[in-house]
Short mmCIF file of C-alpha atoms in Angstrom, two decimals:
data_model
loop_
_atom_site.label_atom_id
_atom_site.label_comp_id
_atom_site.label_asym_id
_atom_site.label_seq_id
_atom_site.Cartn_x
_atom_site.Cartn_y
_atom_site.Cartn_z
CA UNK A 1 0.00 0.00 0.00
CA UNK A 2 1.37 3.45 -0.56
CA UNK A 3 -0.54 6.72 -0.59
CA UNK A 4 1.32 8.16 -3.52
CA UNK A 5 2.96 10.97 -0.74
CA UNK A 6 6.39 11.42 -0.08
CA UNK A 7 7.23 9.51 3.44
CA UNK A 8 10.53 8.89 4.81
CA UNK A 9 9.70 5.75 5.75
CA UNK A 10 7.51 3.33 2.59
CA UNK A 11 3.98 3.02 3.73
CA UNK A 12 4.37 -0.79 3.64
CA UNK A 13 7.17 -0.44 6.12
CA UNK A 14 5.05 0.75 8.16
CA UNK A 15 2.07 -1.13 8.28
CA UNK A 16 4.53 -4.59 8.68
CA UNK A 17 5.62 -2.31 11.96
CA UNK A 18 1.51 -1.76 13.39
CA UNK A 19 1.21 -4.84 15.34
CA UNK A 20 4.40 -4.71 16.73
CA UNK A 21 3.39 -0.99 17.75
CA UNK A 22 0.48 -1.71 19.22
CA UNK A 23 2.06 -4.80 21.35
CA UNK A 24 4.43 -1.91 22.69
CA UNK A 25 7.48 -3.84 21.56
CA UNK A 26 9.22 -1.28 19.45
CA UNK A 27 11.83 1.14 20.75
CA UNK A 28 11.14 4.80 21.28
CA UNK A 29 12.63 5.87 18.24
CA UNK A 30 10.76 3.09 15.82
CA UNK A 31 7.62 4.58 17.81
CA UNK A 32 8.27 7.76 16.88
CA UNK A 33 8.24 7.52 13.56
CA UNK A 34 5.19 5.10 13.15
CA UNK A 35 3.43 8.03 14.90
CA UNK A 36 5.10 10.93 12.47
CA UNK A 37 4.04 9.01 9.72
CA UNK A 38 0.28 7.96 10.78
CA UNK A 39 -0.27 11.76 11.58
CA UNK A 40 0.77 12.66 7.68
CA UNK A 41 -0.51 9.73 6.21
CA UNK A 42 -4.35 9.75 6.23
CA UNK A 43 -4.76 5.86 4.35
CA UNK A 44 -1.95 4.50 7.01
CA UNK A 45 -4.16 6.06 9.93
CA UNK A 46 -7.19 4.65 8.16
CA UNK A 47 -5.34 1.14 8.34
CA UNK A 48 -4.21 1.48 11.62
CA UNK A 49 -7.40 2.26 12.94
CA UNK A 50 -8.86 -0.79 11.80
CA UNK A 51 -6.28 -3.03 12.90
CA UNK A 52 -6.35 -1.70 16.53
CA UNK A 53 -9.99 -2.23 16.88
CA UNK A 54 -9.66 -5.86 15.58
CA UNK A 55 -6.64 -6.00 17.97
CA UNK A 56 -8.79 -5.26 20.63
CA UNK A 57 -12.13 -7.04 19.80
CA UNK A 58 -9.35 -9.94 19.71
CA UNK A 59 -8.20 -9.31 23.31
CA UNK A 60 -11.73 -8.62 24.66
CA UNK A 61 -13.09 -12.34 23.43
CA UNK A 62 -9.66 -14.14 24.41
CA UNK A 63 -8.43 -12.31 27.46
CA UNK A 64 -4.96 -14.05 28.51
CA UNK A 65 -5.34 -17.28 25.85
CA UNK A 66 -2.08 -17.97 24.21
CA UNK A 67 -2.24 -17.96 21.18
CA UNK A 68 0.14 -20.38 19.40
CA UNK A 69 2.98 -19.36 17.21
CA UNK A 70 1.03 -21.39 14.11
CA UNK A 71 -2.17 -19.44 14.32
CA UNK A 72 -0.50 -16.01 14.57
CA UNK A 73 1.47 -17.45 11.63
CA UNK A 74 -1.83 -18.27 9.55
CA UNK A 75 -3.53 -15.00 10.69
CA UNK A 76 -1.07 -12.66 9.51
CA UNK A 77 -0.38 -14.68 6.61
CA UNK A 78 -4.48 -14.14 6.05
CA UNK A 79 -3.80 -10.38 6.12
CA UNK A 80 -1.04 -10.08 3.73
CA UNK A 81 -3.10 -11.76 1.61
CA UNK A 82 -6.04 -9.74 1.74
CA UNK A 83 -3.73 -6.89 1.74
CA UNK A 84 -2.46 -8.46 -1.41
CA UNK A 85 -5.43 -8.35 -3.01
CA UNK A 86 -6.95 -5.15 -2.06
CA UNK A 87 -3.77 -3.40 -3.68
CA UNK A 88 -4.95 -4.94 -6.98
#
């Protein structure tokens, strides 16, 4: 996905970087630019937005569950895909 904008950092970067964001496991820095470049990217934000309320519909229905490393595997592997295709 790209917006067509100039970004410093590719829109796809970015969007590979949202869960990991939203899990809190980035360092300040990578943080700091996912936020620079969701405030000046309006289809990013758009993305983002969506993907946090899924993430937290997610937590809400499975509390603490672990999920296994196979499912998170086939889920994001799902999204790509869709991804994918919507970029078509």
């Amino acid at each position: 996905m790209s917006c067509g904008g100039h970004h410093d950092i590719d829109c796809r970067e970015i969007l590979d970087k949202v869960y990991t964001y939203l899990d809190g496991e980035l360092d300040e820095s990578n943080c700091a630019d996912i936020r620079q470049h969701l405030d000046e990217c309006h289809p990013c934000l758009e993305e983002y937005g969506l993907e946090q309320v899924v993430k937290q519909l997610v937590a809400k229905h499975c509390g603490c569950d672990q999920v296994s490393a196979d499912l998170r595997a086939k889920v994001l592997g799902r999204i790509d895909q869709v991804r994918s295709e919507l970029a078509r």
